[in-house]
Tab-separated table of C-alpha atoms in Angstrom:
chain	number	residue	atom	x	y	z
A	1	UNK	CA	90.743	96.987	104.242
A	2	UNK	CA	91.675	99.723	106.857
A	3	UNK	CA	90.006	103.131	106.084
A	4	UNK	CA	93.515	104.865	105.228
A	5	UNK	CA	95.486	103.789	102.168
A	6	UNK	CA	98.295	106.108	103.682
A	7	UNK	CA	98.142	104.500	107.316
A	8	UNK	CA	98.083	100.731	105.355
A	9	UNK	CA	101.282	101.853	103.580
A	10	UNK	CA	102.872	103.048	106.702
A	11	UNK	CA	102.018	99.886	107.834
A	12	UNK	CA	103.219	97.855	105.538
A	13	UNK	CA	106.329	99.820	105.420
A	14	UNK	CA	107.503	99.551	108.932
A	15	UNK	CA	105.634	96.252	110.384
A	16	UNK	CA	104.924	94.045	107.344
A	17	UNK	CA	108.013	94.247	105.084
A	18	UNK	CA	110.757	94.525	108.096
A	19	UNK	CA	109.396	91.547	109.658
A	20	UNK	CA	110.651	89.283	106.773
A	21	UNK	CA	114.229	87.728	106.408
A	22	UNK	CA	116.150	90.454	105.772
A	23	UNK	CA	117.995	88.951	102.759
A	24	UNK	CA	114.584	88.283	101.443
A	25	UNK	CA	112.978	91.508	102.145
A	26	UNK	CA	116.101	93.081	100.202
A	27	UNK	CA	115.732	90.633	97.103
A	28	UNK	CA	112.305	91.817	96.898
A	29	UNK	CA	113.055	95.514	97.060
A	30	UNK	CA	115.710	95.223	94.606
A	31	UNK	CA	113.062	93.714	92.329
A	32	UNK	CA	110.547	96.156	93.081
A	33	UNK	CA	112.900	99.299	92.504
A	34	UNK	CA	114.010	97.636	89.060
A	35	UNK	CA	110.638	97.333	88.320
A	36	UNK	CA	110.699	94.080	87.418
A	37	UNK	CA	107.064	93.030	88.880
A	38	UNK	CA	106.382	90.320	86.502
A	39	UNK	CA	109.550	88.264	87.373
A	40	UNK	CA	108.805	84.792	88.239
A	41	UNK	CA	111.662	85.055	90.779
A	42	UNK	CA	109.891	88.111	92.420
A	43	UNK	CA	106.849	85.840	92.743
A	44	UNK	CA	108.053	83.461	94.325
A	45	UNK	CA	109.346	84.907	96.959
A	46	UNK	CA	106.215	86.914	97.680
A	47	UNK	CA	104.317	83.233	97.698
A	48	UNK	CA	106.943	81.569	99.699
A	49	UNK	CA	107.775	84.271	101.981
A	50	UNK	CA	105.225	86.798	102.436
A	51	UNK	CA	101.793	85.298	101.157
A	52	UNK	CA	101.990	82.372	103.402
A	53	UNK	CA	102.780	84.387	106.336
A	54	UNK	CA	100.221	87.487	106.099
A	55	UNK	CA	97.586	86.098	103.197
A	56	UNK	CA	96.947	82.581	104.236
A	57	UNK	CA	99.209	80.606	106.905
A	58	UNK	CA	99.647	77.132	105.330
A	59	UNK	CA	101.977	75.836	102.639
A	60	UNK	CA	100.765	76.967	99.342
A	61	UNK	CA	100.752	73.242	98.600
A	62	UNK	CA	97.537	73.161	101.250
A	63	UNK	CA	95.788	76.486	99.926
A	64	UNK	CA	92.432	75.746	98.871
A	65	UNK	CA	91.206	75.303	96.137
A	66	UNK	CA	89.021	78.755	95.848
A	67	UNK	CA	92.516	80.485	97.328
A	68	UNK	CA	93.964	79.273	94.279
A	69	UNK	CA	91.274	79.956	92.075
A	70	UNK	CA	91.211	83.698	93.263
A	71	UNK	CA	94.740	84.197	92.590
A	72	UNK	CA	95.135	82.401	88.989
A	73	UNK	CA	92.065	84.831	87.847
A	74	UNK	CA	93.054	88.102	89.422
A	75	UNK	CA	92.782	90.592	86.712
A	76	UNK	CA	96.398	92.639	86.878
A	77	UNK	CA	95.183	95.500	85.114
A	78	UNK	CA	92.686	96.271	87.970
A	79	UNK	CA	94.545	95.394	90.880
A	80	UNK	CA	97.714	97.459	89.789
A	81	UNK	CA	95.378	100.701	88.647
A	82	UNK	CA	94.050	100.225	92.044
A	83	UNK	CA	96.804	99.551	94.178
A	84	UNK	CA	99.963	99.418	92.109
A	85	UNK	CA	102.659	96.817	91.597
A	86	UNK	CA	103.763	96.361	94.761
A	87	UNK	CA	102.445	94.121	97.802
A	88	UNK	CA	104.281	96.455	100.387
A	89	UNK	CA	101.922	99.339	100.315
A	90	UNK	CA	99.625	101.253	97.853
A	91	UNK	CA	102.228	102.876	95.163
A	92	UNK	CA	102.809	104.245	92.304
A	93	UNK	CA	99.612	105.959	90.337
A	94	UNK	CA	97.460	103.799	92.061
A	95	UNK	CA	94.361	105.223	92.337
A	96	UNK	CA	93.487	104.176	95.907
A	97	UNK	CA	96.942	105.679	97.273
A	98	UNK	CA	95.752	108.599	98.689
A	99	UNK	CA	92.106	106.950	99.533
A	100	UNK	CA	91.201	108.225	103.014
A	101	UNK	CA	87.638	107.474	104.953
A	102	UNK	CA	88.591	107.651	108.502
A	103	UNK	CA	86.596	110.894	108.664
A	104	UNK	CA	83.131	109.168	107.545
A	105	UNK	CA	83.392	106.207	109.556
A	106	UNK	CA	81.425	107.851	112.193
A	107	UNK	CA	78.507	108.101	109.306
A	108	UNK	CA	78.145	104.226	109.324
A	109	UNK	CA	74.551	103.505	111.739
A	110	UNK	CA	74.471	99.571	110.560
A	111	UNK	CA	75.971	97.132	112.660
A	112	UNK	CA	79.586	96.303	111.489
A	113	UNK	CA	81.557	93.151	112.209
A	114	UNK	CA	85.533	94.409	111.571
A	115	UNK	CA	88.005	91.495	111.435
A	116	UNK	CA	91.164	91.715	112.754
A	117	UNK	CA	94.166	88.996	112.314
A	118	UNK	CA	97.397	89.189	114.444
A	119	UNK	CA	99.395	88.108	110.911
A	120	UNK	CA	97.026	89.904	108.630
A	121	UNK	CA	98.172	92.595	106.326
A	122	UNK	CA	96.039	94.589	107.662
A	123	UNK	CA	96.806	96.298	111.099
A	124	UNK	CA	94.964	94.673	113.396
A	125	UNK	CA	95.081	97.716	116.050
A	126	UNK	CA	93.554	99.660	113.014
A	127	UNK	CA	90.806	97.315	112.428
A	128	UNK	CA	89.844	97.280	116.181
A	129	UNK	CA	89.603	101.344	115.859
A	130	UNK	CA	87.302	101.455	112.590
A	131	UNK	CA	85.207	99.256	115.093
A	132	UNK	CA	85.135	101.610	117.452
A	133	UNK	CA	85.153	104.635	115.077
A	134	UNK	CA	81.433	103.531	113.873
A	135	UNK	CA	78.403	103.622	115.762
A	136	UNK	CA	77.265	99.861	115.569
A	137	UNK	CA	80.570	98.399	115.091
A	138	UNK	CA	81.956	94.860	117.008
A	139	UNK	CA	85.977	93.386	116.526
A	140	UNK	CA	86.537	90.084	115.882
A	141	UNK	CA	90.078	89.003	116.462
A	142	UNK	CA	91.778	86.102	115.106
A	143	UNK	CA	95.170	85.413	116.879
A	144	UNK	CA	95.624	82.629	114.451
A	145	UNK	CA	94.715	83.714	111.321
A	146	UNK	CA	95.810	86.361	108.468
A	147	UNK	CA	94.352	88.011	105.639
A	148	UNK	CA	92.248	84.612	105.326
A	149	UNK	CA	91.145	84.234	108.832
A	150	UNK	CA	88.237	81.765	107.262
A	151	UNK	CA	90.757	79.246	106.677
A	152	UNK	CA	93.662	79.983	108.603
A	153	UNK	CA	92.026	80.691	112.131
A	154	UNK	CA	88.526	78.778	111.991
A	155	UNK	CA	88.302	78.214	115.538
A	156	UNK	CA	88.286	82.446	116.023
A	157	UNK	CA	86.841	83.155	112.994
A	158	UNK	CA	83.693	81.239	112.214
A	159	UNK	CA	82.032	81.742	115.967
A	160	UNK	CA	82.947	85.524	116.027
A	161	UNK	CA	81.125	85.618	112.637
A	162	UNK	CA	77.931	83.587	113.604
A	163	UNK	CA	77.688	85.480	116.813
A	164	UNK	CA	77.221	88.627	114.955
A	165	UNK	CA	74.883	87.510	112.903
A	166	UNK	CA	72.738	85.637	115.308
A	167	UNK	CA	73.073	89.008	117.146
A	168	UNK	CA	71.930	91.359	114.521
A	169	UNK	CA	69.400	88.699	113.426
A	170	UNK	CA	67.486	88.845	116.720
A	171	UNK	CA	67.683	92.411	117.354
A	172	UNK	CA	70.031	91.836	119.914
A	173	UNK	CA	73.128	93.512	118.776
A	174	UNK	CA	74.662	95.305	121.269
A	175	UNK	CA	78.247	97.569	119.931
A	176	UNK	CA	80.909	96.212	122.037
């Protein structure tokens, strides 16, 4: 998650949603201003258009099973009091939409593995920051991956993760 719910919506406003088809990206707006969240249609496209491109980069056919699994038992009641309706930034009465930590970063002393993913929804230039913005922190990018860099972007992912570990392990972290 980046530390600013306002920065992730700016994000999401201006990188994530524009780089859809723009036919597409329209479709779903029209939905989401008709607040019409719950229609299959609306759905779909999110899974067919968006999901597989910033969530996890395979056909949904391929997801895993635990992707799957995640999704079918999301609880919408929490998620939308959290973030609201809408995958395109924090909205509504969301509770998290004016959520801001950037300030107490610095406060963090543990070593901190942030992950970064070029197609995450997630800035990845934001996620490289936090690391920098707390006192034991490391980046891991994934140029493959996206919000599920674990499956997505393995060959990044895993050895970035295992390195930090084996670093902090042995005493041997070092903030990079």
């Amino acid at each position: 998650m980046m530390a600013s719910a306002p920065a992730y919506n700016k994000y999401a406003d201006e990188v994530l949603g524009p780089q859809l088809d723009k036919q597409v990206f329209e479709k779903i707006k029209t939905f989401e201003a008709n607040k019409d969240y719950t229609n299959p249609k609306y759905t779909e496209l999110l899974f067919k258009y968006y999901y597989t491109e910033h969530i996890l980069r395979m056909p949904i056919d391929k997801w895993p099973e635990s992707v799957n699994r995640a999704f079918k038992h999301i609880n919408p009641k929490v998620y939308i009091y959290m973030q609201g309706p809408s995958e395109f930034g924090i909205t509504g009465d969301a509770t998290l939409k004016d959520w801001d930590v950037t300030e107490r970063l610095k406060t963090l002393t543990i070593p901190t593995l942030v992950i970064g993913a070029k197609y995450d929804t997630m800035d990845p230039k934001h996620m490289e920051w936090i690391s920098k913005e707390v006192q034991n922190g490391r980046f891991l990018f994934c140029p493959n991956g996206s919000h599920c860099s674990q499956y997505d972007d393995q060959q990044h992912y895993f050895p970035g993760v295992i390195s930090f570990l084996k670093d902090v392990d042995s005493g041997h972290f070092k903030k990079q």
